Coordinates of C-alpha atoms in Angstrom, one line a residue:
M1 CA 90.2 166.7 63.7
S2 CA 89.9 162.9 63.8
R3 CA 87.2 161.4 61.6
H4 CA 86.8 158.3 63.9
T5 CA 83.6 158.3 65.9
P6 CA 83.5 156.9 69.5
H7 CA 81.8 153.8 68.1
T8 CA 84.6 153.3 65.5
R9 CA 87.4 153.8 68.1
R10 CA 85.8 151.2 70.4
G11 CA 85.8 148.7 67.4
V12 CA 89.5 149.4 66.7
Q13 CA 90.4 148.9 70.4
A14 CA 88.5 145.7 70.5
L15 CA 90.3 144.4 67.4
I16 CA 93.7 145.3 68.9
A17 CA 92.8 143.6 72.2
L18 CA 91.8 140.4 70.3
V19 CA 95.0 140.4 68.3
L20 CA 97.0 140.8 71.5
A21 CA 95.0 138.0 73.2
L22 CA 95.6 135.6 70.3
S23 CA 99.4 136.5 70.3
L24 CA 99.6 135.8 74.1
L25 CA 97.7 132.5 73.7
G26 CA 100.1 131.4 71.0
L27 CA 103.1 132.4 73.1
G28 CA 101.7 130.6 76.1
G29 CA 101.1 127.5 74.0
G30 CA 104.7 127.6 72.9
V31 CA 105.9 127.9 76.4
V32 CA 103.8 124.9 77.5
W33 CA 105.0 122.8 74.6
R34 CA 108.6 123.7 75.3
D35 CA 108.2 123.0 79.0
A36 CA 106.6 119.6 78.1
R37 CA 109.7 118.7 76.1
I38 CA 112.1 119.5 78.9
G39 CA 113.6 116.2 80.1
Q40 CA 112.0 114.3 77.3
A41 CA 108.7 113.9 79.1
P42 CA 107.0 110.7 78.0
D43 CA 103.7 110.4 76.1
V44 CA 101.0 110.2 78.8
S45 CA 99.2 107.4 76.9
G46 CA 102.1 105.1 76.5
P47 CA 104.0 102.5 78.6
V48 CA 106.1 103.9 81.5
V49 CA 109.2 101.8 80.5
E50 CA 108.9 101.6 76.8
S51 CA 111.9 99.4 76.2
W52 CA 111.2 96.8 78.9
P53 CA 109.6 94.0 76.9
A54 CA 112.5 93.9 74.5
Q55 CA 115.3 94.3 77.1
A56 CA 113.9 92.6 80.3
S57 CA 115.9 89.4 79.6
A58 CA 119.1 91.4 79.6
A59 CA 118.6 92.7 83.1
A60 CA 121.6 91.9 85.3
R61 CA 121.6 94.5 88.1
I62 CA 118.7 96.1 90.0
Q63 CA 119.2 98.9 92.5
I64 CA 116.4 100.0 94.8
E65 CA 117.0 103.4 96.6
T66 CA 115.0 105.0 99.3
A67 CA 115.9 107.9 101.6
G68 CA 117.0 105.5 104.3
D69 CA 118.6 102.6 102.4
T70 CA 120.0 101.5 99.0
F71 CA 120.3 97.8 98.1
V72 CA 121.5 96.0 95.0
M73 CA 120.5 92.7 93.5
E74 CA 122.5 91.0 90.8
K75 CA 121.8 88.0 88.6
R76 CA 124.0 85.0 89.0
G77 CA 123.3 82.3 86.5
A78 CA 119.5 81.7 86.6
A79 CA 119.1 83.2 90.1
W80 CA 119.2 86.6 91.8
V81 CA 121.1 87.5 94.9
M82 CA 121.3 90.5 97.2
A83 CA 124.8 91.7 96.4
S84 CA 124.6 94.3 99.1
R85 CA 123.8 91.7 101.7
G86 CA 126.6 89.1 101.1
D87 CA 124.8 87.5 98.1
Y88 CA 121.9 86.3 100.2
P89 CA 119.3 84.7 97.8
V90 CA 116.5 86.8 96.4
R91 CA 113.1 85.2 96.1
A92 CA 112.3 84.5 92.4
E93 CA 108.6 85.5 92.8
R94 CA 109.7 89.1 93.9
I95 CA 111.7 89.4 90.7
A96 CA 108.7 88.2 88.7
E97 CA 106.5 90.8 90.4
L98 CA 108.9 93.6 89.4
D99 CA 109.1 92.3 85.9
A100 CA 105.3 92.3 85.6
M101 CA 105.2 95.9 87.0
L102 CA 107.8 97.3 84.7
Q103 CA 106.2 95.6 81.7
G104 CA 102.6 96.5 82.5
L105 CA 102.7 100.1 83.8
T106 CA 101.1 102.6 81.5
F107 CA 100.6 106.4 81.9
T108 CA 97.0 107.4 82.6
E109 CA 97.2 111.1 83.6
A110 CA 99.7 114.0 83.6
M111 CA 100.0 115.5 87.1
T112 CA 101.9 118.5 88.6
R113 CA 105.0 120.1 87.3
D114 CA 105.6 121.8 90.7
A115 CA 108.7 120.1 92.2
D116 CA 107.7 121.3 95.6
K117 CA 104.6 119.1 95.4
F118 CA 106.4 115.9 94.3
D119 CA 106.7 114.7 97.9
R120 CA 103.0 115.0 98.4
L121 CA 102.7 112.2 95.8
G122 CA 105.6 110.3 97.3
L123 CA 107.9 111.2 94.4
G124 CA 110.6 113.2 96.2
D125 CA 114.1 112.3 95.1
P126 CA 115.4 109.7 97.6
Q127 CA 119.0 111.0 97.1
A128 CA 117.8 114.3 98.6
G129 CA 115.9 112.6 101.4
G130 CA 112.6 112.5 99.5
S131 CA 109.9 109.9 99.9
G132 CA 110.1 108.3 96.5
V133 CA 111.5 104.8 95.7
R134 CA 113.9 104.8 92.8
I135 CA 114.2 101.7 90.7
T136 CA 117.3 101.4 88.4
V137 CA 117.9 98.4 86.1
L138 CA 121.1 97.8 84.2
D139 CA 122.3 95.1 81.8
A140 CA 125.6 93.2 82.2
E141 CA 127.5 96.0 80.5
G142 CA 126.2 98.6 82.8
D143 CA 123.8 100.1 80.2
L144 CA 120.6 101.6 81.5
I145 CA 117.4 99.6 80.8
A146 CA 114.9 101.3 83.3
D147 CA 115.1 104.2 85.7
L148 CA 112.1 105.6 87.5
I149 CA 110.8 106.9 90.8
T150 CA 107.6 105.5 92.2
G151 CA 105.4 107.2 94.7
R152 CA 102.2 106.7 96.6
L153 CA 99.6 104.2 95.5
R154 CA 96.7 105.9 93.7
S155 CA 94.4 102.9 93.8
S156 CA 94.6 99.1 93.9
N157 CA 96.2 99.2 90.4
G158 CA 97.5 102.8 90.2
V159 CA 100.6 104.6 91.4
Y160 CA 102.4 107.9 90.9
V161 CA 105.6 107.9 88.9
R162 CA 108.2 110.2 87.4
R163 CA 111.6 110.0 85.7
P164 CA 114.6 111.0 87.9
G165 CA 115.3 114.6 87.1
G166 CA 112.0 114.8 85.2
V167 CA 109.9 118.0 85.5
R168 CA 106.5 116.3 85.7
A169 CA 104.7 113.7 87.7
Y170 CA 102.3 111.2 86.2
A171 CA 99.7 108.7 87.3
A172 CA 100.1 105.2 86.0
S173 CA 98.1 102.0 86.1
G174 CA 99.0 98.3 85.9
P175 CA 100.3 95.5 88.2
V176 CA 101.7 97.9 90.8
I177 CA 103.8 97.1 93.9
D178 CA 103.4 99.2 97.0
P179 CA 106.5 101.5 97.3
A180 CA 106.8 100.5 101.0
L181 CA 107.2 96.9 99.9
L182 CA 109.6 97.8 97.0
G183 CA 111.9 99.5 99.5
D184 CA 112.0 96.7 102.0
P185 CA 115.0 94.5 101.4
G186 CA 113.7 91.8 103.8
R187 CA 110.7 91.2 101.6
W188 CA 112.9 90.7 98.5
M189 CA 114.9 88.1 100.5
G190 CA 112.0 86.5 102.2
L191 CA 113.1 87.0 105.8
G192 CA 109.8 85.8 107.2
F193 CA 110.8 82.1 106.8
W194 CA 111.2 81.4 110.6
N195 CA 107.9 79.8 111.4
H196 CA 107.1 77.2 114.1
E197 CA 104.0 76.2 116.0
A198 CA 104.0 78.1 119.3
S199 CA 101.9 75.4 120.9
A200 CA 104.7 72.9 120.1
I201 CA 107.3 74.6 122.4
A202 CA 108.0 72.2 125.3
R203 CA 110.7 74.2 127.2
A204 CA 112.7 77.4 126.9
E205 CA 115.8 78.8 128.5
I206 CA 116.5 82.5 128.5
Q207 CA 119.7 84.4 129.3
P208 CA 118.8 88.0 129.3
E209 CA 121.2 90.9 128.6
F210 CA 121.0 91.7 132.3
G211 CA 120.2 89.5 135.3
P212 CA 120.2 85.7 135.8
S213 CA 119.2 83.1 133.3
W214 CA 115.9 81.2 133.8
R215 CA 114.1 78.1 132.4
V216 CA 110.5 77.1 132.0
M217 CA 108.8 74.0 130.7
R218 CA 105.5 72.2 130.1
A219 CA 104.8 68.5 130.6
G220 CA 102.6 68.3 127.5
E221 CA 100.8 70.3 124.9
A222 CA 97.6 70.0 127.0
Q223 CA 99.2 72.0 129.8
R224 CA 98.3 75.6 129.3
Y225 CA 101.0 77.4 131.3
Y226 CA 104.7 77.0 131.6
E227 CA 106.3 76.3 135.0
L228 CA 109.4 78.0 136.2
R229 CA 112.0 75.4 136.9
E230 CA 115.1 77.5 137.4
P231 CA 116.3 79.4 139.3
S232 CA 115.0 78.3 142.7
G233 CA 113.7 80.9 145.1
W234 CA 111.5 82.6 142.5
R235 CA 107.8 82.2 141.4
L236 CA 105.9 83.5 138.4
V237 CA 103.9 86.6 139.1
T238 CA 100.9 85.1 137.2
A239 CA 100.2 81.6 135.9
G240 CA 100.8 82.6 132.3
A241 CA 103.6 85.2 132.9
A242 CA 106.2 83.1 131.1
N243 CA 104.1 82.0 128.1
G244 CA 104.9 85.0 125.9
V245 CA 108.6 84.7 126.4
A246 CA 108.8 80.9 125.9
T247 CA 107.0 81.0 122.6
A248 CA 108.5 84.3 121.3
G249 CA 111.0 82.4 119.2
A250 CA 108.3 80.4 117.3
Q251 CA 107.6 83.0 114.7
L252 CA 109.9 85.9 113.6
R253 CA 110.3 88.2 110.7
F254 CA 113.9 89.3 110.5
R255 CA 114.7 92.8 109.6
D256 CA 117.9 92.4 107.8
V257 CA 120.7 89.9 107.1
K258 CA 124.5 89.7 106.6
P259 CA 127.2 87.1 106.6
E260 CA 128.0 86.0 110.1
Q261 CA 131.7 86.8 109.6
E262 CA 130.7 90.5 109.3
L263 CA 129.4 90.5 112.9
V264 CA 131.4 93.0 115.0
G265 CA 129.3 93.2 118.1
A266 CA 129.6 91.5 121.4
Y267 CA 127.5 88.5 122.5
V268 CA 124.9 89.8 125.0
A269 CA 122.0 87.3 125.3
R270 CA 120.5 83.9 124.4
H271 CA 117.2 82.2 123.8
A272 CA 116.9 78.5 123.4
A273 CA 113.9 76.2 123.0
V274 CA 112.9 72.6 122.4
T275 CA 109.7 71.4 120.8
F276 CA 107.7 68.3 121.8
S277 CA 108.8 66.7 118.5
G278 CA 112.5 67.0 119.4
L279 CA 113.5 70.1 117.4
A280 CA 115.9 72.2 119.3
Y281 CA 117.0 75.8 118.3
E282 CA 119.4 78.2 119.9
M283 CA 119.5 82.0 119.3
R284 CA 122.6 83.9 120.3
F285 CA 122.3 87.7 120.2
F286 CA 125.0 90.2 119.5
A287 CA 124.8 94.0 120.1
E288 CA 125.9 96.4 117.4
G289 CA 125.0 99.9 118.7
D290 CA 121.2 99.9 119.2
E291 CA 120.8 97.0 116.8
R292 CA 120.5 93.3 117.9
W293 CA 121.7 90.6 115.5
V294 CA 121.1 86.9 116.0
R295 CA 122.9 83.7 115.0
I296 CA 120.8 80.5 115.0
E297 CA 121.6 76.9 115.2
L298 CA 119.2 73.9 115.1
A299 CA 119.5 70.3 116.1
A300 CA 117.3 67.2 115.9
L301 CA 116.9 65.5 119.3
A302 CA 114.7 62.9 117.6
D303 CA 114.7 61.3 114.2
D304 CA 111.4 62.8 113.2
A305 CA 112.7 66.3 113.8
R306 CA 115.8 65.8 111.5
P307 CA 114.1 67.0 108.2
R308 CA 112.8 70.1 109.8
A309 CA 116.2 70.9 111.4
D310 CA 118.0 70.4 108.1
H311 CA 115.5 72.6 106.3
F312 CA 116.0 75.6 108.7
N313 CA 119.8 75.0 109.1
A314 CA 120.1 75.4 105.3
Q315 CA 118.6 78.9 105.6
V316 CA 120.4 80.2 108.6
E317 CA 123.9 78.6 108.4
G318 CA 126.5 81.2 107.8
W319 CA 124.2 84.2 108.3
A320 CA 123.3 86.7 111.0
F321 CA 119.9 88.2 111.2
R322 CA 118.7 91.6 112.6
V323 CA 115.7 91.4 114.9
S324 CA 113.4 94.3 115.9
E325 CA 113.7 96.0 119.2
D326 CA 110.3 94.6 120.2
A327 CA 111.1 91.0 119.2
Y328 CA 114.4 91.2 121.1
E329 CA 112.7 92.4 124.3
R330 CA 110.2 89.5 124.1
L331 CA 112.9 86.9 123.5
T332 CA 115.2 88.0 126.2
R333 CA 112.9 89.4 128.9
G334 CA 114.5 89.5 132.4
L335 CA 113.5 87.2 135.1
D336 CA 112.3 90.1 137.3
Q337 CA 109.7 91.0 134.7
V338 CA 107.9 87.6 134.9
A339 CA 108.7 86.4 138.4
E340 CA 109.3 87.5 142.0
P341 CA 111.4 86.2 144.8
T342 CA 109.6 83.8 147.2
N343 CA 111.3 85.3 150.3

């Protein structure tokens, strides 16, 4: 017969349960530690790109990758160019912003290890169609300096990050750049340079993709509406029907750029305008599938306009620019959309 009383047996069972619980806790801790080491997960309290301050000056190639595009910037002498866009110049202030971000980002919090949740943080692998933006920086020898995926903004100075192939997401703080801006090649190249005063447009001539060409003009800046001068036999449907089209070429933000010799599409439309100061510009549009690309030429019809013509010609000569569908429609709107026959 056992000499253990019910009270003694309960004590032994409790001791066994405690030992098992401590063993499982130790095993669980080992699994968590091992999982944390997979992929060399960085210390959550340190800098995101530890080597950046020491190696930033050696950066020679920057690749930005999203699910929809990949573009490459390379250093040529003291300047940076968009190598994947025919060496179009990259704005120095954009490189400075990236430098500040890579130098200043620090980990603030460890987030999920669940790869299925990465896209919720904007950290999905762009090579697999994910929503993250991958930044890769190499030196002149091709050695890696920085490689990380950035995700959604967490606050005005916070962003989610992870290492490519890493098993954990992190929150980081510092001088962040919105991933939507990081992945926009036009912003790196400053394709919003085309800027004129809409009120200065004196006359415009439009050759739409379909239908007849037409021309409007104003006698002076005090005249509110443009008058239809050509073709005859037509009148504007409203007094201001032509205003939007005539001034559509004053301010544009181009979507992309490439050397003009790489244009393979056919010429389809034209928009030309002259300002009251004597600056003339002509936009010739080319169709490449659903995209519309434009070549631009400027001329000075008066001496006062020459500096401005030279300034813009230096930026557009030799290049073709992609315009948005909406901008193209405004610039080349058909006559029958603003006027009606008089008989």
